Amino acid sequence: MWLKPEEVLLKNALRLWVTHKSNQYFILQRRRGHGDGAAKFTGRLVGALDAVLDSNARVAPFRILLQVPGSQVYSSIACGATMKEILQHWEWLEQNLLHTLSVFDNKEDIANFVKGKVKGLIAEETSSRLAEQEEDPEKFREGLVKFESRFNFPEAEKLITFYSCCCWKGRVPRQGWLYLSINHLCFYSFFLGKELKLVIPWVEVQKLERASNVLMADVIMVYTHGKEREFSMFLDINEVFRIMEQLADVTVRRLLDNEVFELDQNLQQPTQITKRDLEARSQKEFFRAMFKLPRIERLHDVVDCSLWTPFSRCHTPGRMYTSDSYLCFASKEDGVCNVILPLKEVVSVEKMEDTSLLPNPIIISIRQQMAFQFIELKDRESLVNGLLQRLQQMNTSTVCPRNRDLVFGKEGFSNMNILVNQDVEDGNEKEKLPTNAEALMTSFHHTGTGNLDTGMTREQIKERLWMDHFAEYGRTVCMFRTEKIRKLVAMGIPESLRGELWLIFSDAVTDLATHPGYYSKLVDESMGKSCVVTEEIERDLHRSLPEHPAFQNETGIAALRRVLTAYAHRNPKIGYCQSMNILTSVLLLYAKEEEAFWLLVAVCERMLPDYFNHRVLGAQVDQSIFEELIHERLPELAEHITDLSTLASISLSWFLTLFISIMPLQSSVNVVDCFFFDGIKVIFQIGLAVLDATAVELCSSKDDGQALMILSRFLEHVRNEESPLPQTGNVHSLLNNEQELYPVTDIADLIRDSYEKFGNSSVEQIEHLRCKHRIRVLQSHEETTKQNVLRVVAPDVSFLHEDLEDLFDMFKREHFISRYWEGISSLVERHDPRRPYAEHYKIDSRQFTALFKLCSPWPWGSHTEVLAERMFRLLDENQDHLIEFKSFAWCLGNLICVHDYNKDLYSVLVQLC
């Protein structure tokens, strides 16, 4: 443990201590009689003395001293009960302090710096130790008082946590305290008689990353516009960086991404956010992404346990997650076993007798006459009680068991069409619009003629493999999901099972079972209405897989129209976005109409979050991640192509359409198979595999157009020789009408290579990257907004471009101050990126007055506020008590021009007021 620095005379201690390690500034010592076999009399005497002393009076057997060169007085800064413990402190000093001390010229500065750093570590260590049990209110209150007195924020600026650290200024570290609040990152230092205060709004942070500098192996870099700050020497840098990322993500999304802000209820009350809430939110985001669950799911329990896996005849260690409507399990080793149990399928939760072989076991039985045994559950009573309570609540609002059995029964999905057009509530029936009760592929299934026998044989072999797998691992949403099923999916799902397995893997089957008649109701309410969304849908209907006979026919077009219109009616915030028509077309080929609707819901709202909105933000974030992965996984390609943004932009259609728009249909459905099983990581890894396969050609390409042609040609020649469907190209290959011979790549080989070379990215890693890149993408949008506003305003004012930029930054900062704390200004609307650029930021009268005082060419006077108020009323033409940047810049520009022309005008204006 770290010790409050106390001076010791080394000369008098030589007989009691043995030096184990030393360097220029520190000495690690071991007390005689501990670990030396007590061979000497002195060692035996010291050991005996330590043994008989009261525990409070005993001296720790290991310690670290600070030595200032040339001095006989040393300071003890750490002690430990074991060599392992003291070596951890020694390694921390070597990694974080040893190289830093060389920048100091004065010996006293060295001693003061180290002592100050150790005191900060002691305070943080104590705070962390107490926080593990219960947050220490006294310690936090003390930090809060210092935070408020040092930075003078309003009371609503909630402090989340604080850490001892160093902020670097060039090569010189400044020891101090880092305060993380809901809207700001703050640093305070008082060192060698100099005070340093640093305040960085989270909304101005453009990038956070961990890096290394000349002196430190691990620092946190905070980038803002034109500036960067380095922080280091944290007791637990992993925790600090995690909290900083989460705070920056929450605040930037709350202030800059109105669409997501309204969806996530946890972001709407920033003054209620705590450190524990941030960690819980991060865990919840991972849980929902891991199992592809709805955003509304609240995570209740995360418990380490083991699950009996009959296929391996052993208990598999992992972790159980319970939420409002699900119980999920993920093995510790990725790919060994995952299980998703909708609570609506659970019949009973029972505790078994506790034995040495089966400690703390429970049995969970489901409707398909299956049972799951979990053991080694801590706090079993609380877990079981919570599950039983949620089961009871669910049973009060459950649908008819008959319908659920149809969806989840062993006979599969043959009777699913009974649910279509169902509306018998209260005995009332009304006429419904007709919907397709069968997948389009059943009516428009034209097989090839060349390899008919071979193709069908391959399909039959695949079907047999899947039937064997179902018999051992289950056939419902509650199946055991293992590496074996991943390999079967990578081979391509048989045509006859594709729609069924898409529903199971995405868990759209649960939505289908729990919402009978919902789709038919949406169709009735939405069809026949005309609006901007329906017009966009109509324009794109005939562009959806036009080469497929199902969409050369009114049957397919009508089904596509109904699904897209119904979804736009269900989710008006998304409405309709381009590429939804292409995705929905493929869903309709393999699923019944209502099933296709729920698959679309699963993709848009769970599996591809934020993809289908005004700015396709989610796709842009994943594009940015893809660019980083190219740097990391394909370094040789990254060296040859310095600007990877071109490759990332080319990949936008890959992410939005899951490769459907650029690969032949027979090949792209295999990609969709893998996507429904493994999620977005499949698109990343297949994209990397495509670039890897074309790397040699891309490195020799001369421009962006040639690179695009290389990728397009490769993807057009990705074939699925095992498909029973006729081999047809996509739209691009039909238009290109190429005659040259180009090598064909088999889709199964491409998918296999993607898993072998690039398939090691976990859901947790992707979610972390999304958090990191979301900040960059949103700030990039803000920069675009800024440049567009300046372009509109510049012709009407006389400011230089640099001055206008600074003025805009001040105006924007003042706008966000009104958004930081609820209740300060209820007039200022939320940031809405869908509004015209010039209307993104507005300020009220109070904020205008503050900026007027700051920017006015005249000195303040007793009438300044009156003048500012009257000018604000003059600028507020629509009388909404808010003005835009254009009006503010025009006003200030004219005032400066008039001031330069006639410096006595101010006195005239004052008299007029």
mmCIF file of C-alpha atoms in Angstrom, residues 581-776:
data_model
loop_
_atom_site.group_PDB
_atom_site.id
_atom_site.type_symbol
_atom_site.label_atom_id
_atom_site.label_comp_id
_atom_site.label_asym_id
_atom_site.label_seq_id
_atom_site.Cartn_x
_atom_site.Cartn_y
_atom_site.Cartn_z
ATOM 1 C CA ASN A 581 -36.256 -1.458 -49.967
ATOM 2 C CA ILE A 582 -33.356 -3.696 -51.070
ATOM 3 C CA LEU A 583 -33.075 -5.364 -47.678
ATOM 4 C CA THR A 584 -36.835 -5.884 -47.394
ATOM 5 C CA SER A 585 -36.970 -7.424 -50.879
ATOM 6 C CA VAL A 586 -34.616 -10.204 -49.826
ATOM 7 C CA LEU A 587 -36.516 -10.720 -46.565
ATOM 8 C CA LEU A 588 -39.750 -11.186 -48.537
ATOM 9 C CA LEU A 589 -38.130 -13.818 -50.743
ATOM 10 C CA TYR A 590 -37.498 -16.148 -47.792
ATOM 11 C CA ALA A 591 -40.103 -15.128 -45.210
ATOM 12 C CA LYS A 592 -43.823 -14.618 -45.167
ATOM 13 C CA GLU A 593 -44.970 -11.043 -45.321
ATOM 14 C CA GLU A 594 -45.607 -10.581 -41.601
ATOM 15 C CA GLU A 595 -42.363 -12.402 -40.784
ATOM 16 C CA ALA A 596 -40.476 -10.101 -43.170
ATOM 17 C CA PHE A 597 -41.945 -7.099 -41.364
ATOM 18 C CA TRP A 598 -40.647 -8.298 -37.982
ATOM 19 C CA LEU A 599 -37.272 -9.159 -39.499
ATOM 20 C CA LEU A 600 -37.090 -5.585 -40.775
ATOM 21 C CA VAL A 601 -37.929 -4.343 -37.268
ATOM 22 C CA ALA A 602 -35.130 -6.478 -35.823
ATOM 23 C CA VAL A 603 -32.580 -5.170 -38.346
ATOM 24 C CA CYS A 604 -33.495 -1.482 -38.127
ATOM 25 C CA GLU A 605 -34.070 -1.217 -34.397
ATOM 26 C CA ARG A 606 -31.721 -3.806 -32.871
ATOM 27 C CA MET A 607 -29.067 -5.182 -35.190
ATOM 28 C CA LEU A 608 -28.183 -1.972 -37.058
ATOM 29 C CA PRO A 609 -28.910 0.773 -34.516
ATOM 30 C CA ASP A 610 -28.980 4.345 -35.870
ATOM 31 C CA TYR A 611 -28.373 3.170 -39.444
ATOM 32 C CA PHE A 612 -31.714 4.205 -40.858
ATOM 33 C CA ASN A 613 -32.210 7.802 -39.767
ATOM 34 C CA HIS A 614 -31.789 11.294 -41.180
ATOM 35 C CA ARG A 615 -27.970 11.165 -41.246
ATOM 36 C CA VAL A 616 -27.417 7.360 -41.375
ATOM 37 C CA LEU A 617 -25.200 8.037 -38.381
ATOM 38 C CA GLY A 618 -24.730 4.409 -37.394
ATOM 39 C CA ALA A 619 -23.416 3.484 -40.852
ATOM 40 C CA GLN A 620 -21.002 6.421 -40.797
ATOM 41 C CA VAL A 621 -19.714 5.369 -37.374
ATOM 42 C CA ASP A 622 -19.119 1.828 -38.617
ATOM 43 C CA GLN A 623 -17.411 3.223 -41.714
ATOM 44 C CA SER A 624 -15.018 5.112 -39.449
ATOM 45 C CA ILE A 625 -14.386 1.915 -37.470
ATOM 46 C CA PHE A 626 -13.769 0.065 -40.737
ATOM 47 C CA GLU A 627 -11.097 2.605 -41.656
ATOM 48 C CA GLU A 628 -9.317 1.999 -38.338
ATOM 49 C CA LEU A 629 -9.550 -1.775 -38.839
ATOM 50 C CA ILE A 630 -7.920 -1.415 -42.274
ATOM 51 C CA HIS A 631 -4.990 0.357 -40.603
ATOM 52 C CA GLU A 632 -4.777 -2.336 -37.937
ATOM 53 C CA ARG A 633 -5.417 -5.522 -39.937
ATOM 54 C CA LEU A 634 -4.117 -4.563 -43.410
ATOM 55 C CA PRO A 635 -1.086 -2.361 -42.687
ATOM 56 C CA GLU A 636 0.557 -2.909 -46.094
ATOM 57 C CA LEU A 637 -2.572 -1.713 -47.895
ATOM 58 C CA ALA A 638 -2.806 1.253 -45.517
ATOM 59 C CA GLU A 639 0.792 2.190 -46.340
ATOM 60 C CA HIS A 640 0.151 2.267 -50.085
ATOM 61 C CA ILE A 641 -3.213 4.057 -49.848
ATOM 62 C CA THR A 642 -2.586 6.963 -47.500
ATOM 63 C CA ASP A 643 -6.152 8.298 -47.681
ATOM 64 C CA LEU A 644 -8.346 5.383 -46.572
ATOM 65 C CA SER A 645 -11.473 7.542 -46.425
ATOM 66 C CA THR A 646 -12.114 6.628 -50.069
ATOM 67 C CA LEU A 647 -12.213 2.917 -49.308
ATOM 68 C CA ALA A 648 -14.366 3.617 -46.253
ATOM 69 C CA SER A 649 -16.838 5.677 -48.314
ATOM 70 C CA ILE A 650 -17.022 2.938 -50.964
ATOM 71 C CA SER A 651 -18.023 0.544 -48.175
ATOM 72 C CA LEU A 652 -21.140 2.551 -47.205
ATOM 73 C CA SER A 653 -23.376 0.416 -49.430
ATOM 74 C CA TRP A 654 -21.780 -2.722 -47.957
ATOM 75 C CA PHE A 655 -23.027 -1.770 -44.519
ATOM 76 C CA LEU A 656 -26.403 -0.338 -45.544
ATOM 77 C CA THR A 657 -27.421 -3.276 -47.764
ATOM 78 C CA LEU A 658 -25.334 -6.103 -46.255
ATOM 79 C CA PHE A 659 -23.632 -6.599 -49.658
ATOM 80 C CA ILE A 660 -26.992 -7.312 -51.341
ATOM 81 C CA SER A 661 -26.681 -4.405 -53.777
ATOM 82 C CA ILE A 662 -23.226 -5.332 -55.080
ATOM 83 C CA MET A 663 -22.906 -9.121 -54.950
ATOM 84 C CA PRO A 664 -25.040 -11.525 -56.973
ATOM 85 C CA LEU A 665 -28.143 -12.424 -54.979
ATOM 86 C CA GLN A 666 -27.171 -16.098 -54.680
ATOM 87 C CA SER A 667 -23.970 -15.052 -52.896
ATOM 88 C CA SER A 668 -25.226 -12.130 -50.844
ATOM 89 C CA VAL A 669 -27.893 -14.227 -49.083
ATOM 90 C CA ASN A 670 -25.050 -16.262 -47.553
ATOM 91 C CA VAL A 671 -23.673 -13.009 -46.126
ATOM 92 C CA VAL A 672 -27.130 -12.226 -44.742
ATOM 93 C CA ASP A 673 -27.173 -15.711 -43.148
ATOM 94 C CA CYS A 674 -23.978 -14.910 -41.244
ATOM 95 C CA PHE A 675 -25.207 -11.413 -40.382
ATOM 96 C CA PHE A 676 -28.347 -12.720 -38.671
ATOM 97 C CA PHE A 677 -26.243 -15.148 -36.639
ATOM 98 C CA ASP A 678 -23.190 -13.022 -35.760
ATOM 99 C CA GLY A 679 -24.341 -9.439 -36.269
ATOM 100 C CA ILE A 680 -22.425 -6.500 -37.696
ATOM 101 C CA LYS A 681 -18.986 -8.065 -37.088
ATOM 102 C CA VAL A 682 -19.635 -10.202 -40.177
ATOM 103 C CA ILE A 683 -19.819 -7.128 -42.429
ATOM 104 C CA PHE A 684 -16.549 -5.817 -40.977
ATOM 105 C CA GLN A 685 -14.707 -9.090 -41.482
ATOM 106 C CA ILE A 686 -16.057 -9.767 -44.981
ATOM 107 C CA GLY A 687 -15.194 -6.197 -45.967
ATOM 108 C CA LEU A 688 -11.628 -6.775 -44.749
ATOM 109 C CA ALA A 689 -11.498 -10.101 -46.600
ATOM 110 C CA VAL A 690 -12.573 -8.355 -49.837
ATOM 111 C CA LEU A 691 -9.834 -5.733 -49.434
ATOM 112 C CA ASP A 692 -7.303 -8.440 -48.593
ATOM 113 C CA ALA A 693 -8.205 -10.391 -51.741
ATOM 114 C CA THR A 694 -7.847 -7.277 -53.930
ATOM 115 C CA ALA A 695 -4.921 -5.679 -52.050
ATOM 116 C CA VAL A 696 -2.371 -6.170 -54.855
ATOM 117 C CA GLU A 697 -4.615 -4.522 -57.448
ATOM 118 C CA LEU A 698 -5.642 -1.725 -55.079
ATOM 119 C CA CYS A 699 -2.020 -0.901 -54.293
ATOM 120 C CA SER A 700 -1.350 -0.453 -58.013
ATOM 121 C CA SER A 701 -4.482 1.630 -58.658
ATOM 122 C CA LYS A 702 -3.876 5.197 -59.784
ATOM 123 C CA ASP A 703 -7.008 6.949 -58.545
ATOM 124 C CA ASP A 704 -10.253 6.490 -56.633
ATOM 125 C CA GLY A 705 -12.214 5.593 -59.749
ATOM 126 C CA GLN A 706 -9.895 2.704 -60.561
ATOM 127 C CA ALA A 707 -10.058 1.442 -56.969
ATOM 128 C CA LEU A 708 -13.864 1.515 -57.139
ATOM 129 C CA MET A 709 -13.801 -0.444 -60.409
ATOM 130 C CA ILE A 710 -11.470 -3.080 -58.927
ATOM 131 C CA LEU A 711 -13.737 -3.658 -55.930
ATOM 132 C CA SER A 712 -16.945 -3.637 -57.985
ATOM 133 C CA ARG A 713 -15.569 -6.155 -60.477
ATOM 134 C CA PHE A 714 -14.355 -8.480 -57.713
ATOM 135 C CA LEU A 715 -17.690 -8.415 -55.880
ATOM 136 C CA GLU A 716 -19.664 -9.000 -59.073
ATOM 137 C CA HIS A 717 -17.689 -12.198 -59.604
ATOM 138 C CA VAL A 718 -18.321 -13.653 -56.152
ATOM 139 C CA ARG A 719 -20.391 -16.730 -56.962
ATOM 140 C CA ASN A 720 -22.290 -19.392 -55.063
ATOM 141 C CA GLU A 721 -21.794 -22.567 -57.060
ATOM 142 C CA GLU A 722 -23.786 -24.616 -54.546
ATOM 143 C CA SER A 723 -26.940 -22.517 -54.845
ATOM 144 C CA PRO A 724 -29.906 -24.228 -56.563
ATOM 145 C CA LEU A 725 -30.902 -20.808 -57.937
ATOM 146 C CA PRO A 726 -29.862 -19.711 -61.443
ATOM 147 C CA GLN A 727 -26.561 -17.805 -61.515
ATOM 148 C CA THR A 728 -27.499 -14.214 -62.299
ATOM 149 C CA GLY A 729 -25.471 -11.067 -61.819
ATOM 150 C CA ASN A 730 -26.584 -7.977 -59.982
ATOM 151 C CA VAL A 731 -27.630 -4.695 -61.534
ATOM 152 C CA HIS A 732 -24.072 -3.436 -61.992
ATOM 153 C CA SER A 733 -22.862 -6.504 -63.885
ATOM 154 C CA LEU A 734 -25.947 -6.435 -66.075
ATOM 155 C CA LEU A 735 -25.257 -2.835 -67.003
ATOM 156 C CA ASN A 736 -21.522 -3.312 -67.497
ATOM 157 C CA ASN A 737 -22.008 -6.286 -69.854
ATOM 158 C CA GLU A 738 -18.348 -7.334 -69.470
ATOM 159 C CA GLN A 739 -16.927 -9.821 -71.921
ATOM 160 C CA GLU A 740 -13.460 -10.256 -70.433
ATOM 161 C CA LEU A 741 -12.652 -13.338 -68.403
ATOM 162 C CA TYR A 742 -12.289 -12.576 -64.695
ATOM 163 C CA PRO A 743 -11.482 -15.118 -61.947
ATOM 164 C CA VAL A 744 -14.484 -16.220 -59.903
ATOM 165 C CA THR A 745 -14.406 -16.267 -56.084
ATOM 166 C CA ASP A 746 -16.658 -18.706 -54.257
ATOM 167 C CA ILE A 747 -18.700 -17.060 -51.492
ATOM 168 C CA ALA A 748 -18.057 -19.971 -49.124
ATOM 169 C CA ASP A 749 -14.298 -19.474 -49.515
ATOM 170 C CA LEU A 750 -14.612 -15.725 -48.961
ATOM 171 C CA ILE A 751 -16.671 -16.196 -45.790
ATOM 172 C CA ARG A 752 -14.318 -18.876 -44.482
ATOM 173 C CA ASP A 753 -11.294 -16.638 -45.061
ATOM 174 C CA SER A 754 -13.060 -13.755 -43.313
ATOM 175 C CA TYR A 755 -13.638 -15.852 -40.189
ATOM 176 C CA GLU A 756 -10.122 -17.312 -40.186
ATOM 177 C CA LYS A 757 -8.256 -14.036 -40.775
ATOM 178 C CA PHE A 758 -10.504 -11.348 -39.347
ATOM 179 C CA GLY A 759 -13.122 -13.107 -37.214
ATOM 180 C CA ASN A 760 -11.570 -12.450 -33.803
ATOM 181 C CA SER A 761 -13.299 -9.124 -33.131
ATOM 182 C CA SER A 762 -15.688 -9.450 -30.193
ATOM 183 C CA VAL A 763 -18.970 -7.625 -29.600
ATOM 184 C CA GLU A 764 -17.339 -5.793 -26.684
ATOM 185 C CA GLN A 765 -14.523 -4.525 -28.905
ATOM 186 C CA ILE A 766 -16.946 -3.318 -31.577
ATOM 187 C CA GLU A 767 -19.114 -1.517 -29.006
ATOM 188 C CA HIS A 768 -16.009 0.154 -27.578
ATOM 189 C CA LEU A 769 -14.974 1.264 -31.071
ATOM 190 C CA ARG A 770 -18.466 2.586 -31.758
ATOM 191 C CA CYS A 771 -18.302 4.701 -28.613
ATOM 192 C CA LYS A 772 -14.923 6.050 -29.695
ATOM 193 C CA HIS A 773 -15.827 6.782 -33.317
ATOM 194 C CA ARG A 774 -19.314 8.117 -32.628
ATOM 195 C CA ILE A 775 -17.706 11.165 -31.001
ATOM 196 C CA ARG A 776 -15.513 11.735 -34.061
#
